[in-house]
């Protein structure tokens, strides 16, 4: 029997906060922020006249002039801001600028003339000189769907999640996979073996996903599902597609996907599929015919001196050539293209995750990759303006995230990598490497500053995936640090995605061990860990600032990082302490709402602290903990 979510007493924490308001501590500090702006409502508003921008300047500064700098036609243009009233120690300034008519976003930066100095404000913070354009604020004209940042995704590797219909099972030795190796049927309680690789099957299927929706939605609290590939393939991972128009029969076929789509729609849950459009299986009809010398198929794949090019040397994955218009038509351009087909009834998927999207192109070197990704975006939005286009990138994806290509990327670069290095001491290559809080905060600030804020909200934040060791394993089974990580994941900018089984303590190293079957016997679950995941998910759902607020760094050094998620009318403090001892950290929170003397309450414990008249705060940070603090005034 599945454990139920504990009954919520939503008022308990708030009442506790109010009762504890006399238990306060204060500290004085120098105000660290001179100017403030974020690309959030109230500071950036769209009208028929253009973009109205609001900037706050610390009122104790002698302010002479403020400009918004833009660069239409690649030439500087300065728009003077109008001075407004002073509220809670801040001078408000505003100006309206036109939308950039050429670029997919409007870039801007603030130039502030004070009595004794000049400063600039960009998306990465204050500067004493004009900052590089890559960190200017950016407003994307074609923003990602608004629903994306509201979700908690859950990644399902179909073969390993749940067996819902035993009649669909791959049978032991049913067919041969590669190199004449018969497929192997495994028992659910067993662990993946490197001996069999992609040819071993645990027989999870789409009916199993349907049967698990109650657990996913009501027990755990997730709202959207990301499925690893489901199209016909002889492997368990299905990244070698044989037929893009057929769901694999061992997963239940097209009918099972229709059933899953209907079941998720009834629950108001989103569904995203995984498209592998850079390469096919060697058993795809195109490749079989190409190897036989048939035209026009011989020109569908990249040629390498008489041999075919394969993805990263894996000969089972021949790479297609987008210089061929037939490939373009089948994958995205034609009326019956792959991308269009699954966005239409009866499937009506909500989004595409496109595998190694940065590698597809014309000939060697992914030539004209941007042209094809832009075209894929146009096709997807033609079918459904509210569909989500997510790209897979293990490294920096800035160039794909400027408003004309992807809605978001799998955020290995701007989230997973810095979190791994800070909490687990490993980089993305699994080399031992550690950073402190200052470096982590700087890395994440740089990553989000380079892209429009609306796209930063749609970045796909994971702690692990089918391509990496599980986070708990990387942490050496340190449950406290995993709780730190998932709370940070739920509190940070972007859309969180849980890899199946992490919430019940599933472990596993490199592939295939990170793809173990989900343990549906709840006796094997770590109930405390599951409750911590449920708790973090509830916090994200209950606090709007965690879903849409700007990130404001307040302190980052050593083992401690304190930042805020800020909306125009609400804010949440997030404190991170990697050390195994509690500390008190001085921060200044007056930047958040302009409310010196505000009271902050720990959402979990009810502990209360109060800022002084200058907004200075002495914040207690628990040992090995990520904690959230809400305004309790």
Coordinates of C-alpha atoms in Angstrom, one line a residue:
X1 CA 0.0 0.0 0.0
X2 CA 1.4 3.4 -1.0
X3 CA 2.0 5.9 1.8
X4 CA -0.3 8.9 1.9
X5 CA 0.8 12.5 2.1
X6 CA 0.5 13.6 5.7
X7 CA -2.4 15.9 6.3
X8 CA -1.3 19.6 5.9
X9 CA -2.0 22.2 8.5
X10 CA -1.1 25.1 6.3
X11 CA -1.6 27.7 9.1
X12 CA 0.6 26.0 11.7
X13 CA 3.9 27.5 10.5
X14 CA 2.4 30.9 10.1
X15 CA 0.8 30.9 13.6
X16 CA 4.1 29.6 15.1
X17 CA 5.9 32.5 13.4
X18 CA 3.6 35.0 14.9
X19 CA 3.8 33.5 18.3
X20 CA 7.6 33.6 18.1
X21 CA 8.0 37.2 16.9
X22 CA 9.5 38.3 20.2
X23 CA 12.4 35.8 19.7
X24 CA 14.4 38.0 17.4
X25 CA 18.1 38.9 16.8
X26 CA 19.5 41.7 14.8
X27 CA 22.9 42.8 13.4
X28 CA 24.1 46.0 11.7
X29 CA 25.8 45.9 8.3
X30 CA 26.5 48.3 5.4
X31 CA 23.9 48.3 2.6
X32 CA 25.4 46.1 -0.2
X33 CA 23.0 47.2 -3.1
X34 CA 22.8 50.6 -4.6
X35 CA 20.4 49.9 -7.5
X36 CA 17.9 47.1 -8.2
X37 CA 15.9 45.9 -11.2
X38 CA 14.6 42.4 -12.2
X39 CA 12.8 41.3 -15.3
X40 CA 9.6 40.5 -13.3
X41 CA 6.2 42.2 -13.3
X42 CA 6.3 45.5 -11.6
X43 CA 9.8 46.1 -12.9
X44 CA 9.2 45.1 -16.5
X45 CA 5.7 45.6 -18.0
X46 CA 4.6 45.3 -21.6
X47 CA 2.2 47.7 -23.3
X48 CA 1.4 48.9 -26.8
X49 CA 4.1 51.6 -26.3
X50 CA 6.8 49.0 -25.6
X51 CA 8.6 47.9 -22.4
X52 CA 8.2 50.0 -19.3
X53 CA 11.1 49.5 -17.0
X54 CA 11.3 50.4 -13.3
X55 CA 14.6 50.8 -11.4
X56 CA 15.1 51.3 -7.7
X57 CA 18.0 53.4 -6.4
X58 CA 19.1 53.6 -2.8
X59 CA 17.7 57.0 -1.7
X60 CA 20.8 57.9 0.4
X61 CA 22.7 58.1 -2.9
X62 CA 22.8 61.5 -4.6
X63 CA 21.2 60.7 -7.9
X64 CA 21.9 62.9 -10.9
X65 CA 20.7 61.0 -13.9
X66 CA 19.7 57.5 -14.9
X67 CA 19.5 56.1 -18.4
X68 CA 18.4 52.8 -20.1
X69 CA 21.0 51.9 -22.7
X70 CA 19.8 49.9 -25.7
X71 CA 21.5 49.3 -29.1
X72 CA 19.1 49.4 -32.0
X73 CA 21.0 49.0 -35.3
X74 CA 24.0 48.0 -33.1
X75 CA 24.4 51.6 -32.1
X76 CA 24.0 53.0 -28.5
X77 CA 20.8 54.7 -27.6
X78 CA 20.3 56.2 -24.1
X79 CA 16.7 56.8 -22.8
X80 CA 16.5 59.0 -19.8
X81 CA 14.5 57.6 -16.9
X82 CA 12.0 59.7 -15.0
X83 CA 12.5 60.1 -11.3
X84 CA 9.5 59.0 -9.2
X85 CA 8.7 59.0 -5.5
X86 CA 10.8 57.6 -2.6
X87 CA 9.3 54.6 -0.8
X88 CA 10.9 52.8 2.1
X89 CA 14.3 54.3 1.4
X90 CA 14.4 53.7 -2.4
X91 CA 14.0 56.2 -5.3
X92 CA 11.9 54.7 -8.1
X93 CA 12.7 55.6 -11.7
X94 CA 10.9 54.5 -14.9
X95 CA 11.2 54.7 -18.7
X96 CA 9.6 53.0 -21.7
X97 CA 11.7 51.6 -24.5
X98 CA 10.6 50.1 -27.8
X99 CA 10.9 46.4 -28.6
X100 CA 13.9 45.4 -30.7
X101 CA 12.4 44.9 -34.2
X102 CA 15.2 42.6 -35.5
X103 CA 16.5 40.5 -32.6
X104 CA 14.4 37.8 -30.9
X105 CA 14.8 39.7 -27.6
X106 CA 15.2 43.3 -26.5
X107 CA 18.5 43.8 -24.6
X108 CA 19.0 46.7 -22.1
X109 CA 21.3 47.8 -19.3
X110 CA 21.1 50.7 -16.8
X111 CA 23.6 53.6 -16.6
X112 CA 23.4 55.4 -13.3
X113 CA 25.1 58.8 -12.6
X114 CA 25.7 59.4 -8.9
X115 CA 27.4 62.4 -7.4
X116 CA 30.9 61.0 -7.2
X117 CA 30.7 57.9 -9.5
X118 CA 29.1 56.1 -12.3
X119 CA 27.7 52.6 -12.1
X120 CA 25.9 50.2 -14.4
X121 CA 23.4 47.5 -13.6
X122 CA 23.2 44.4 -15.7
X123 CA 21.6 41.0 -15.2
X124 CA 24.6 39.7 -13.3
X125 CA 24.7 42.7 -10.9
X126 CA 26.4 46.1 -10.5
X127 CA 29.5 47.2 -12.6
X128 CA 31.8 50.2 -12.5
X129 CA 32.0 50.2 -16.3
X130 CA 29.7 49.2 -19.1
X131 CA 29.2 45.4 -18.9
X132 CA 29.6 43.0 -21.8
X133 CA 26.4 42.7 -23.9
X134 CA 26.0 39.0 -23.1
X135 CA 25.0 39.9 -19.5
X136 CA 22.6 42.7 -20.4
X137 CA 19.0 42.2 -19.3
X138 CA 17.0 40.5 -22.1
X139 CA 13.3 40.4 -22.7
X140 CA 12.3 37.5 -25.0
X141 CA 9.6 38.5 -27.4
X142 CA 8.4 34.9 -27.9
X143 CA 8.6 33.7 -24.3
X144 CA 8.3 30.0 -23.3
X145 CA 4.8 28.8 -22.3
X146 CA 3.7 30.3 -19.0
X147 CA 2.7 26.8 -17.7
X148 CA 6.3 25.4 -17.8
X149 CA 7.7 27.3 -14.7
X150 CA 4.6 26.2 -12.7
X151 CA 5.5 22.5 -13.1
X152 CA 7.3 19.8 -11.1
X153 CA 8.4 17.3 -13.7
X154 CA 9.2 13.6 -13.2
X155 CA 11.4 11.7 -15.5
X156 CA 10.3 8.2 -16.4
X157 CA 12.6 5.6 -18.0
X158 CA 9.8 3.4 -19.3
X159 CA 11.5 0.0 -19.1
X160 CA 12.4 0.5 -15.5
X161 CA 9.4 2.3 -14.0
X162 CA 6.5 -0.1 -13.8
X163 CA 5.2 -3.3 -15.5
X164 CA 1.5 -2.7 -16.0
X165 CA 0.7 -5.4 -18.6
X166 CA 2.7 -8.6 -18.5
X167 CA 1.3 -9.6 -21.9
X168 CA 3.6 -6.9 -23.5
X169 CA 6.8 -8.3 -22.0
X170 CA 9.9 -8.9 -24.0
X171 CA 10.5 -12.6 -23.7
X172 CA 13.9 -14.1 -23.0
X173 CA 15.7 -14.7 -26.4
X174 CA 12.7 -13.3 -28.3
X175 CA 15.0 -11.6 -30.8
X176 CA 18.6 -10.7 -31.3
X177 CA 19.8 -7.2 -30.6
X178 CA 23.2 -6.2 -31.9
X179 CA 26.1 -8.5 -32.8
X180 CA 23.7 -11.5 -32.7
X181 CA 23.1 -11.2 -29.0
X182 CA 19.7 -12.5 -27.9
X183 CA 17.7 -10.2 -25.7
X184 CA 17.5 -11.0 -22.0
X185 CA 14.4 -10.7 -19.8
X186 CA 15.2 -9.8 -16.2
X187 CA 13.2 -10.1 -13.0
X188 CA 12.0 -6.8 -11.5
X189 CA 13.8 -7.4 -8.2
X190 CA 17.2 -7.8 -10.0
X191 CA 19.7 -5.0 -10.8
X192 CA 20.9 -4.0 -14.2
X193 CA 24.0 -5.8 -15.4
X194 CA 26.7 -4.4 -17.6
X195 CA 26.9 -7.9 -19.2
X196 CA 23.7 -7.3 -21.2
X197 CA 23.7 -3.6 -21.7
X198 CA 20.8 -2.3 -23.9
X199 CA 19.6 -5.9 -24.6
X200 CA 18.3 -6.6 -21.1
X201 CA 14.6 -5.8 -20.4
X202 CA 12.8 -5.4 -17.1
X203 CA 9.6 -4.8 -19.0
X204 CA 8.2 -1.6 -17.7
X205 CA 5.6 -0.2 -20.0
X206 CA 3.1 2.7 -20.6
X207 CA 0.2 0.9 -18.8
X208 CA 2.5 0.9 -15.8
X209 CA 2.9 4.7 -16.0
X210 CA -0.9 5.1 -16.2
X211 CA -1.3 2.9 -13.1
X212 CA 1.2 5.1 -11.3
X213 CA -0.4 8.5 -11.9
X214 CA -2.2 8.5 -8.5
X215 CA 1.2 8.0 -6.8
X216 CA 2.9 10.6 -8.9
X217 CA 0.2 13.3 -8.6
X218 CA -1.2 12.8 -5.1
X219 CA 1.5 11.0 -3.1
X220 CA 4.5 12.7 -4.5
X221 CA 3.0 15.9 -5.9
X222 CA 4.5 16.1 -9.4
X223 CA 2.5 17.7 -12.2
X224 CA 4.2 16.7 -15.4
X225 CA 5.9 13.7 -16.9
X226 CA 9.0 13.5 -19.1
X227 CA 9.2 10.2 -20.9
X228 CA 12.5 8.8 -22.2
X229 CA 12.0 7.6 -25.8
X230 CA 9.0 5.4 -26.5
X231 CA 9.2 4.8 -30.2
X232 CA 9.9 1.4 -31.8
X233 CA 13.4 0.2 -31.0
X234 CA 15.1 -3.1 -30.2
X235 CA 17.0 -1.6 -27.2
X236 CA 15.8 -1.0 -23.7
X237 CA 16.7 2.7 -23.9
X238 CA 15.2 3.3 -27.3
X239 CA 17.6 6.1 -28.4
X240 CA 18.1 4.0 -31.6
X241 CA 14.7 4.6 -33.3
X242 CA 13.4 2.1 -35.9
X243 CA 10.0 3.7 -36.5
X244 CA 9.2 7.3 -35.4
X245 CA 5.5 6.8 -36.0
X246 CA 5.0 3.7 -33.8
X247 CA 5.2 3.5 -30.1
X248 CA 7.1 0.3 -29.3
X249 CA 4.7 -2.6 -29.0
X250 CA 6.4 -3.9 -25.9
X251 CA 5.5 -0.5 -24.3
X252 CA 1.9 -0.9 -25.4
X253 CA 1.9 0.6 -28.8
X254 CA 0.2 3.8 -30.0
X255 CA -3.0 2.9 -28.1
X256 CA -1.2 2.9 -24.8
X257 CA 0.2 6.4 -25.4
X258 CA -3.3 7.6 -26.2
X259 CA -4.5 6.1 -22.9
X260 CA -1.7 7.8 -21.0
X261 CA -2.4 11.1 -22.7
X262 CA -6.1 10.9 -21.8
X263 CA -5.3 9.9 -18.2
X264 CA -2.8 12.7 -17.7
X265 CA -5.2 15.3 -19.3
X266 CA -8.0 14.2 -17.0
X267 CA -5.6 15.0 -14.1
X268 CA -4.4 18.2 -15.7
X269 CA -0.9 16.8 -15.9
X270 CA 1.5 17.6 -18.7
X271 CA 3.2 15.1 -20.9
X272 CA 6.5 15.5 -22.8
X273 CA 8.1 13.0 -25.2
X274 CA 11.7 12.5 -26.1
X275 CA 12.7 12.9 -29.8
X276 CA 15.9 11.5 -31.2
X277 CA 16.3 13.3 -34.5
X278 CA 20.1 13.4 -34.8
X279 CA 20.5 9.6 -35.5
X280 CA 18.5 6.5 -36.1
X281 CA 18.9 2.8 -35.5
X282 CA 20.9 0.7 -38.0
X283 CA 17.6 -1.2 -38.3
X284 CA 15.7 1.9 -39.4
X285 CA 14.3 1.3 -43.0
X286 CA 16.3 4.3 -44.2
X287 CA 19.6 2.9 -43.1
X288 CA 18.9 -0.7 -44.3
X289 CA 18.1 0.7 -47.8
X290 CA 21.1 3.0 -47.7
X291 CA 23.4 0.1 -46.9
X292 CA 21.9 -1.7 -49.9
X293 CA 22.8 1.2 -52.1
X294 CA 19.2 2.3 -52.8
X295 CA 18.6 5.9 -53.8
X296 CA 17.7 8.3 -52.4
X297 CA 18.5 6.7 -49.0
X298 CA 22.3 6.6 -49.6
X299 CA 22.2 10.4 -49.1
X300 CA 20.2 10.4 -45.9
X301 CA 23.2 9.7 -43.7
X302 CA 26.6 11.4 -43.1
X303 CA 29.4 9.7 -45.1
X304 CA 32.9 9.3 -43.7
X305 CA 35.3 8.0 -46.4
X306 CA 33.1 5.2 -47.6
X307 CA 31.7 4.5 -44.1
X308 CA 28.9 6.1 -42.2
X309 CA 29.3 8.6 -39.4
X310 CA 27.9 7.3 -36.1
X311 CA 27.0 9.2 -32.9
X312 CA 30.2 9.4 -30.9
X313 CA 31.5 6.3 -32.5
X314 CA 28.5 4.0 -31.6
X315 CA 28.0 2.1 -34.8
X316 CA 24.4 1.3 -33.9
X317 CA 23.6 5.0 -34.2
X318 CA 24.1 6.3 -37.8
X319 CA 23.9 10.1 -38.0
X320 CA 21.4 11.7 -40.5
X321 CA 22.3 14.6 -42.8
X322 CA 20.0 17.6 -42.6
X323 CA 21.5 18.8 -45.9
X324 CA 19.0 16.3 -47.5
X325 CA 15.5 17.9 -47.8
X326 CA 13.9 14.5 -47.4
X327 CA 15.3 14.2 -43.9
X328 CA 14.1 17.7 -43.1
X329 CA 10.6 16.9 -44.4
X330 CA 10.2 13.7 -42.5
X331 CA 11.6 15.0 -39.2
X332 CA 9.9 18.5 -39.0
X333 CA 8.9 20.3 -42.2
X334 CA 6.3 18.2 -44.0
X335 CA 2.6 18.2 -43.0
X336 CA 2.9 14.7 -41.6
X337 CA 6.4 15.2 -40.1
X338 CA 7.4 13.5 -36.8
X339 CA 7.3 16.6 -34.7
X340 CA 3.9 17.6 -36.0
X341 CA 2.4 14.1 -35.8
X342 CA 2.6 13.7 -32.0
X343 CA 1.5 17.2 -31.2
X344 CA -1.8 16.5 -33.0
X345 CA -4.8 14.5 -31.7
X346 CA -5.2 12.0 -30.3
X347 CA -1.8 12.4 -28.7
X348 CA -1.6 16.1 -28.1
X349 CA 1.7 16.0 -26.3
X350 CA 2.6 19.2 -24.4
X351 CA 6.3 19.3 -25.4
X352 CA 9.3 17.8 -27.1
X353 CA 12.6 17.1 -25.4
X354 CA 15.1 16.8 -28.3
X355 CA 18.1 14.6 -27.8
X356 CA 21.6 16.0 -28.5
X357 CA 19.9 18.9 -30.4
X358 CA 23.2 20.8 -30.7
X359 CA 24.7 18.0 -32.8
X360 CA 22.2 17.8 -35.7
X361 CA 23.0 19.7 -38.9
X362 CA 24.3 19.6 -42.5
X363 CA 27.4 17.5 -43.1
X364 CA 30.1 17.3 -40.5
X365 CA 30.3 19.8 -37.7
X366 CA 26.6 20.4 -37.3
X367 CA 26.6 23.1 -40.0
X368 CA 23.5 25.3 -40.0
X369 CA 22.4 23.8 -36.7
X370 CA 20.7 27.1 -35.7
X371 CA 18.7 27.2 -38.9
X372 CA 17.2 23.8 -38.3
X373 CA 16.5 24.4 -34.6
X374 CA 14.8 27.7 -35.4
X375 CA 12.7 25.9 -38.0
X376 CA 11.8 23.1 -35.6
X377 CA 10.7 25.8 -33.1
X378 CA 8.4 27.3 -35.8
X379 CA 6.9 24.0 -36.6
X380 CA 6.2 23.1 -33.0
X381 CA 4.6 26.5 -32.3
X382 CA 2.5 26.2 -35.4
X383 CA 1.0 23.1 -34.1
X384 CA 0.7 24.3 -30.5
X385 CA 1.7 27.8 -29.5
X386 CA 1.8 26.5 -25.9
X387 CA 4.1 23.6 -26.6
X388 CA 7.5 23.4 -24.8
X389 CA 10.7 22.9 -26.7
X390 CA 13.5 21.5 -24.5
X391 CA 17.0 20.8 -25.7
X392 CA 19.5 18.4 -24.3
X393 CA 22.9 20.0 -23.6
X394 CA 25.5 18.7 -21.2
X395 CA 27.4 21.9 -21.4
X396 CA 26.7 25.6 -21.9
X397 CA 23.7 26.2 -24.1
X398 CA 23.5 30.0 -24.1
X399 CA 23.4 30.4 -27.9
X400 CA 20.3 28.2 -28.2
X401 CA 18.5 30.2 -25.4
X402 CA 18.1 33.7 -26.8
X403 CA 14.5 33.6 -27.7
X404 CA 14.4 32.2 -31.2
X405 CA 15.4 28.5 -30.7
X406 CA 14.8 26.5 -27.5
X407 CA 12.4 27.4 -24.7
X408 CA 14.8 25.8 -22.3
X409 CA 17.7 23.4 -22.0
X410 CA 18.4 20.5 -19.7
X411 CA 20.3 22.7 -17.2
X412 CA 23.4 20.5 -16.6
X413 CA 25.6 23.6 -17.0
X414 CA 23.8 26.2 -15.0
X415 CA 22.4 24.0 -12.2
X416 CA 23.4 20.3 -12.0
X417 CA 27.2 20.9 -12.5
X418 CA 27.7 23.6 -9.8
X419 CA 25.4 21.8 -7.4
X420 CA 27.4 18.5 -7.9
X421 CA 30.7 20.3 -7.3
X422 CA 29.4 22.1 -4.2
X423 CA 27.6 19.2 -2.5
X424 CA 29.3 16.0 -3.9
X425 CA 32.7 17.2 -5.0
X426 CA 32.5 15.9 -8.6
X427 CA 32.3 17.6 -11.9
X428 CA 30.2 16.4 -14.9
X429 CA 33.0 14.1 -16.0
X430 CA 32.9 12.5 -12.6
X431 CA 36.4 13.9 -11.8
X432 CA 36.9 15.0 -8.2
X433 CA 36.4 18.7 -8.1
X434 CA 35.0 21.0 -5.4
X435 CA 33.9 24.6 -5.3
X436 CA 32.9 26.9 -2.5
X437 CA 29.6 28.8 -2.2
X438 CA 31.1 32.0 -3.7
X439 CA 32.1 30.1 -6.9
X440 CA 28.8 28.2 -7.1
X441 CA 26.8 31.4 -6.8
X442 CA 29.0 33.2 -9.3
X443 CA 28.7 30.3 -11.8
X444 CA 24.9 30.1 -11.5
X445 CA 24.5 33.9 -11.7
X446 CA 26.6 34.0 -14.9
X447 CA 24.5 31.2 -16.5
X448 CA 21.2 32.9 -15.8
X449 CA 22.4 36.4 -16.7
X450 CA 23.3 35.3 -20.2
X451 CA 19.7 34.4 -21.2
X452 CA 16.4 36.2 -21.1
X453 CA 14.7 35.9 -17.7
X454 CA 11.6 34.2 -19.1
X455 CA 13.8 31.5 -20.6
X456 CA 15.8 31.1 -17.3
X457 CA 12.4 30.3 -15.7
X458 CA 12.0 27.5 -18.2
X459 CA 15.4 25.9 -17.7
X460 CA 15.1 22.2 -16.8
X461 CA 16.8 21.6 -13.4
X462 CA 17.8 18.1 -12.6
X463 CA 20.0 16.5 -9.9
X464 CA 20.7 13.4 -12.0
X465 CA 19.3 11.5 -15.0
X466 CA 19.5 8.3 -16.9
X467 CA 22.9 9.5 -18.2
X468 CA 24.5 10.1 -14.8
X469 CA 25.0 8.4 -11.5
X470 CA 22.2 9.0 -9.1
X471 CA 22.8 12.0 -6.8
X472 CA 22.4 9.9 -3.6
X473 CA 25.2 7.6 -4.9
X474 CA 27.5 10.5 -5.7
X475 CA 26.9 11.8 -2.2
X476 CA 28.0 8.5 -0.6
X477 CA 24.5 7.8 0.6
X478 CA 24.4 11.1 2.6
X479 CA 20.7 11.7 3.0
X480 CA 21.1 15.1 4.6
X481 CA 22.9 16.4 1.6
X482 CA 20.3 14.9 -0.8
X483 CA 17.6 16.8 1.1
X484 CA 19.7 19.9 0.8
X485 CA 19.9 19.4 -2.9
X486 CA 16.2 18.7 -3.6
X487 CA 15.2 21.7 -1.5
X488 CA 17.6 23.9 -3.5
X489 CA 16.2 22.3 -6.7
X490 CA 12.7 23.3 -5.7
X491 CA 13.7 26.8 -4.5
X492 CA 15.9 27.8 -7.4
X493 CA 15.0 29.5 -10.7
X494 CA 13.9 27.1 -13.4
X495 CA 11.6 24.1 -13.6
X496 CA 12.6 21.1 -11.3
X497 CA 12.6 17.5 -12.6
X498 CA 12.9 14.5 -10.3
X499 CA 14.5 11.4 -11.8
X500 CA 12.3 8.4 -11.0
X501 CA 13.1 6.7 -7.7
X502 CA 15.3 9.4 -6.2
X503 CA 12.4 10.3 -3.9
X504 CA 12.4 6.8 -2.2
X505 CA 16.2 6.5 -2.0
X506 CA 17.0 4.5 -5.2
X507 CA 20.8 4.4 -5.8
X508 CA 23.0 3.6 -8.8
X509 CA 26.3 4.5 -10.3
X510 CA 27.1 4.8 -14.0
X511 CA 24.8 3.5 -16.7
X512 CA 23.2 0.9 -16.5
X513 CA 23.3 1.0 -12.7
X514 CA 21.5 4.4 -12.6
X515 CA 18.6 2.7 -14.4
X516 CA 17.5 0.2 -11.8
X517 CA 13.8 -0.8 -11.6
X518 CA 11.6 1.4 -9.3
X519 CA 10.9 -0.6 -6.1
X520 CA 7.1 -0.7 -5.9
X521 CA 7.3 -2.6 -2.6
X522 CA 7.0 0.3 -0.3
X523 CA 8.8 -1.7 2.4
X524 CA 11.9 -0.9 0.5
X525 CA 11.3 2.9 0.5
X526 CA 13.0 5.5 2.6
X527 CA 9.9 7.1 4.0
X528 CA 11.7 10.0 5.6
X529 CA 13.3 10.9 2.3
X530 CA 10.0 10.6 0.5
X531 CA 8.4 13.0 3.1
X532 CA 11.3 15.4 2.5
X533 CA 10.6 15.4 -1.2
X534 CA 6.9 15.9 -0.6
X535 CA 7.6 18.8 1.7
X536 CA 10.0 20.6 -0.7
X537 CA 7.4 20.1 -3.5
X538 CA 4.6 21.6 -1.3
X539 CA 6.8 24.6 -0.5
X540 CA 7.3 25.3 -4.2
X541 CA 3.6 25.0 -5.0
X542 CA 2.6 27.3 -2.1
X543 CA 5.2 30.1 -2.6
X544 CA 4.8 31.9 -5.9
X545 CA 8.2 33.5 -5.6
X546 CA 9.8 30.1 -5.9
X547 CA 8.2 29.6 -9.3
X548 CA 8.5 33.0 -10.8
X549 CA 10.7 35.2 -8.7
X550 CA 14.1 36.8 -9.5
X551 CA 17.2 35.5 -7.8
X552 CA 19.0 38.0 -5.6
X553 CA 22.3 36.9 -4.1
X554 CA 22.7 38.2 -0.5
X555 CA 25.8 36.2 0.7
X556 CA 28.1 33.6 -0.7
X557 CA 31.3 32.4 0.9
X558 CA 32.8 29.2 2.1
X559 CA 30.1 26.7 3.0
X560 CA 27.2 29.2 3.1
X561 CA 25.0 30.8 0.4
X562 CA 22.0 33.0 1.1
X563 CA 19.8 34.2 -1.8
X564 CA 16.3 35.4 -2.2
X565 CA 13.5 34.7 -4.7
X566 CA 11.8 38.0 -5.3
X567 CA 8.5 39.1 -6.8
X568 CA 7.3 42.7 -6.7
X569 CA 5.0 41.8 -3.8
X570 CA 6.6 38.9 -2.1
X571 CA 9.9 37.3 -1.4
X572 CA 11.5 34.2 0.1
X573 CA 15.0 33.8 1.7
X574 CA 16.8 30.6 0.9
X575 CA 19.8 29.7 3.1
X576 CA 22.3 27.0 2.2
X577 CA 24.8 25.7 4.7
X578 CA 27.1 22.8 3.6
X579 CA 29.0 22.7 6.9
X580 CA 28.0 20.0 9.5
X581 CA 27.7 22.7 12.2
X582 CA 25.1 25.5 12.5
X583 CA 26.2 29.1 11.9
X584 CA 24.8 32.6 12.1
X585 CA 25.2 34.7 8.9
X586 CA 24.9 38.4 8.6
X587 CA 22.9 39.4 5.5
X588 CA 21.1 42.6 4.4
X589 CA 17.6 42.0 3.2
X590 CA 16.3 45.6 2.6
X591 CA 16.8 45.1 -1.1
X592 CA 14.0 42.6 -1.2
X593 CA 10.9 44.6 -0.5
X594 CA 12.1 47.9 0.8
X595 CA 10.9 47.0 4.3
X596 CA 13.5 47.6 7.0
X597 CA 12.6 46.0 10.3
X598 CA 10.8 43.1 8.5
X599 CA 10.4 39.8 10.3
X600 CA 11.4 36.5 8.8
X601 CA 10.2 33.1 9.8
X602 CA 11.7 29.7 9.1
X603 CA 8.9 27.9 7.2
X604 CA 9.8 24.5 8.7
X605 CA 10.7 25.3 12.3
X606 CA 8.8 28.5 13.0
X607 CA 12.0 30.3 14.2
X608 CA 11.8 34.0 13.8
X609 CA 14.4 36.7 13.2
X610 CA 14.0 40.4 12.6
X611 CA 16.0 42.9 10.5
X612 CA 17.1 46.2 12.0
X613 CA 16.2 49.6 10.6
X614 CA 18.8 49.3 7.9
X615 CA 17.6 45.9 6.8
X616 CA 20.4 44.0 8.4
X617 CA 19.6 40.5 9.5
X618 CA 21.4 37.8 11.6
X619 CA 20.2 34.6 10.0
X620 CA 20.7 31.2 11.8
X621 CA 21.7 28.5 9.3
X622 CA 21.2 24.9 10.3
X623 CA 23.9 22.3 9.9
X624 CA 23.9 20.5 6.5
X625 CA 20.7 22.2 5.5
X626 CA 18.8 24.3 2.9
X627 CA 16.2 26.3 4.7
X628 CA 13.4 28.7 3.6
X629 CA 12.4 31.9 5.3
X630 CA 9.2 33.8 4.6
X631 CA 8.2 37.3 5.6
X632 CA 6.1 37.2 8.8
X633 CA 5.3 40.9 9.3

